[in-house]
C-alpha cells in the first residue's frame, strides 16, 4: 500500500466525530517520503488519493476493503506514471465508512 500526507481540513469536507479516526502524517513538510495513518472504525471500502494544486488527481494510493483497525502506508512522492512530483502544496482525501477527511501537505525539494 502507498499513501500521502496531512495537515488541515479544507472547507467543504466533512470530518464528523466518530466517522474515521483522524489522519496522522509524518513528516510534513515532506522531502522524500511520508507515512499516513488512520483507523477504520468498522470494516469497509477505503479510498485515498492525492491531488495537485489544480485539483487534478495526482495518484490514487488506496482503494480497497479494509478491516476495522489502524492502517499505515507510505507515499514515495510519485505520481500515477511513477514520476517524482515537483515541490508544492498537495491535497489528500480519504473516503471511508461513508465519510471523508481531507488535508494538505507540502513537498519541498
mmCIF file of C-alpha atoms in Angstrom:
data_model
loop_
_atom_site.group_PDB
_atom_site.id
_atom_site.type_symbol
_atom_site.label_atom_id
_atom_site.label_comp_id
_atom_site.label_asym_id
_atom_site.label_seq_id
_atom_site.Cartn_x
_atom_site.Cartn_y
_atom_site.Cartn_z
ATOM 1 C CA UNK A 1 0.000 0.000 0.000
ATOM 2 C CA UNK A 2 1.143 3.507 -0.767
ATOM 3 C CA UNK A 3 -0.070 6.734 0.847
ATOM 4 C CA UNK A 4 0.066 10.609 1.414
ATOM 5 C CA UNK A 5 0.191 13.394 3.975
ATOM 6 C CA UNK A 6 -1.962 15.511 6.227
ATOM 7 C CA UNK A 7 -2.237 18.990 7.674
ATOM 8 C CA UNK A 8 -5.647 20.567 7.752
ATOM 9 C CA UNK A 9 -9.226 20.319 6.729
ATOM 10 C CA UNK A 10 -10.182 22.366 3.657
ATOM 11 C CA UNK A 11 -13.647 23.880 3.786
ATOM 12 C CA UNK A 12 -16.460 21.790 2.377
ATOM 13 C CA UNK A 13 -15.009 18.466 3.524
ATOM 14 C CA UNK A 14 -16.828 16.706 6.320
ATOM 15 C CA UNK A 15 -14.968 15.231 9.252
ATOM 16 C CA UNK A 16 -17.616 14.294 11.814
ATOM 17 C CA UNK A 17 -16.530 12.799 15.098
ATOM 18 C CA UNK A 18 -16.611 9.029 15.055
ATOM 19 C CA UNK A 19 -16.514 8.633 11.256
ATOM 20 C CA UNK A 20 -12.936 7.654 10.519
ATOM 21 C CA UNK A 21 -10.227 8.364 13.023
ATOM 22 C CA UNK A 22 -8.020 11.386 12.458
ATOM 23 C CA UNK A 23 -5.438 11.095 9.748
ATOM 24 C CA UNK A 24 -1.926 11.450 11.056
ATOM 25 C CA UNK A 25 1.027 12.033 8.798
ATOM 26 C CA UNK A 26 4.699 12.363 9.448
ATOM 27 C CA UNK A 27 6.674 14.206 8.290
ATOM 28 C CA UNK A 28 5.045 17.297 6.831
ATOM 29 C CA UNK A 29 6.653 19.185 5.077
ATOM 30 C CA UNK A 30 7.896 16.226 3.028
ATOM 31 C CA UNK A 31 11.281 15.860 1.353
ATOM 32 C CA UNK A 32 11.477 12.214 0.250
ATOM 33 C CA UNK A 33 8.529 10.159 1.534
ATOM 34 C CA UNK A 34 5.846 10.351 4.162
ATOM 35 C CA UNK A 35 3.688 8.000 6.208
ATOM 36 C CA UNK A 36 -0.027 8.386 6.666
ATOM 37 C CA UNK A 37 -2.054 6.543 9.267
ATOM 38 C CA UNK A 38 -5.741 6.331 10.075
ATOM 39 C CA UNK A 39 -8.077 3.952 11.861
ATOM 40 C CA UNK A 40 -11.094 2.308 10.295
ATOM 41 C CA UNK A 41 -13.917 2.315 12.868
ATOM 42 C CA UNK A 42 -15.584 -0.572 11.016
ATOM 43 C CA UNK A 43 -14.690 -2.801 8.059
ATOM 44 C CA UNK A 44 -15.354 -1.193 4.697
ATOM 45 C CA UNK A 45 -14.090 0.282 1.476
ATOM 46 C CA UNK A 46 -11.439 2.978 1.858
ATOM 47 C CA UNK A 47 -10.099 5.196 -0.909
ATOM 48 C CA UNK A 48 -7.219 7.608 -0.539
ATOM 49 C CA UNK A 49 -5.943 9.900 -3.276
ATOM 50 C CA UNK A 50 -3.567 12.838 -3.695
ATOM 51 C CA UNK A 51 -4.481 15.927 -5.724
ATOM 52 C CA UNK A 52 -2.350 18.732 -7.113
ATOM 53 C CA UNK A 53 -2.916 22.464 -6.597
ATOM 54 C CA UNK A 54 -5.114 22.492 -9.721
ATOM 55 C CA UNK A 55 -7.447 19.859 -8.225
ATOM 56 C CA UNK A 56 -6.437 17.067 -10.605
ATOM 57 C CA UNK A 57 -5.747 13.652 -9.145
ATOM 58 C CA UNK A 58 -2.013 13.016 -8.912
ATOM 59 C CA UNK A 59 -2.254 9.451 -7.641
ATOM 60 C CA UNK A 60 -4.768 7.070 -6.103
ATOM 61 C CA UNK A 61 -2.947 5.483 -3.222
ATOM 62 C CA UNK A 62 -5.545 3.139 -1.869
ATOM 63 C CA UNK A 63 -8.872 1.692 -2.996
ATOM 64 C CA UNK A 64 -9.660 -1.493 -1.125
ATOM 65 C CA UNK A 65 -11.778 -3.117 1.527
ATOM 66 C CA UNK A 66 -10.065 -2.815 4.914
ATOM 67 C CA UNK A 67 -10.819 -4.430 8.256
ATOM 68 C CA UNK A 68 -11.575 -2.309 11.304
ATOM 69 C CA UNK A 69 -8.451 -1.010 12.999
ATOM 70 C CA UNK A 70 -5.336 1.017 12.256
ATOM 71 C CA UNK A 71 -3.803 1.341 8.787
ATOM 72 C CA UNK A 72 -0.476 2.942 7.879
ATOM 73 C CA UNK A 73 1.081 3.434 4.495
ATOM 74 C CA UNK A 74 3.806 5.383 2.727
ATOM 75 C CA UNK A 75 3.764 7.763 -0.219
ATOM 76 C CA UNK A 76 7.012 7.985 -2.175
ATOM 77 C CA UNK A 77 6.049 11.346 -3.762
ATOM 78 C CA UNK A 78 5.484 9.790 -7.189
ATOM 79 C CA UNK A 79 2.533 10.388 -9.468
ATOM 80 C CA UNK A 80 0.450 7.719 -11.240
ATOM 81 C CA UNK A 81 3.100 7.435 -14.002
ATOM 82 C CA UNK A 82 5.910 6.953 -11.477
ATOM 83 C CA UNK A 83 7.447 10.422 -11.916
ATOM 84 C CA UNK A 84 8.504 12.373 -8.828
ATOM 85 C CA UNK A 85 6.167 15.246 -8.091
ATOM 86 C CA UNK A 86 7.586 18.775 -8.006
ATOM 87 C CA UNK A 87 7.739 20.907 -4.876
ATOM 88 C CA UNK A 88 4.448 22.491 -3.881
ATOM 89 C CA UNK A 89 1.261 22.055 -1.912
ATOM 90 C CA UNK A 90 -0.762 18.892 -2.452
ATOM 91 C CA UNK A 91 -4.075 17.747 -1.045
ATOM 92 C CA UNK A 92 -5.250 14.314 0.025
ATOM 93 C CA UNK A 93 -8.712 12.905 0.557
ATOM 94 C CA UNK A 94 -9.692 9.770 2.459
ATOM 95 C CA UNK A 95 -13.173 8.346 1.954
ATOM 96 C CA UNK A 96 -14.195 5.531 4.270
ATOM 97 C CA UNK A 97 -17.319 4.294 6.048
ATOM 98 C CA UNK A 98 -19.470 6.847 4.200
ATOM 99 C CA UNK A 99 -17.416 9.835 5.383
ATOM 100 C CA UNK A 100 -14.460 11.788 4.101
ATOM 101 C CA UNK A 101 -11.485 13.642 5.501
ATOM 102 C CA UNK A 102 -9.077 15.870 3.641
ATOM 103 C CA UNK A 103 -5.951 17.833 4.303
ATOM 104 C CA UNK A 104 -2.830 19.225 2.735
ATOM 105 C CA UNK A 105 0.872 18.530 2.628
ATOM 106 C CA UNK A 106 3.877 20.455 1.409
ATOM 107 C CA UNK A 107 6.553 18.824 -0.738
ATOM 108 C CA UNK A 108 9.928 20.572 -0.532
ATOM 109 C CA UNK A 109 12.996 19.831 -2.629
#
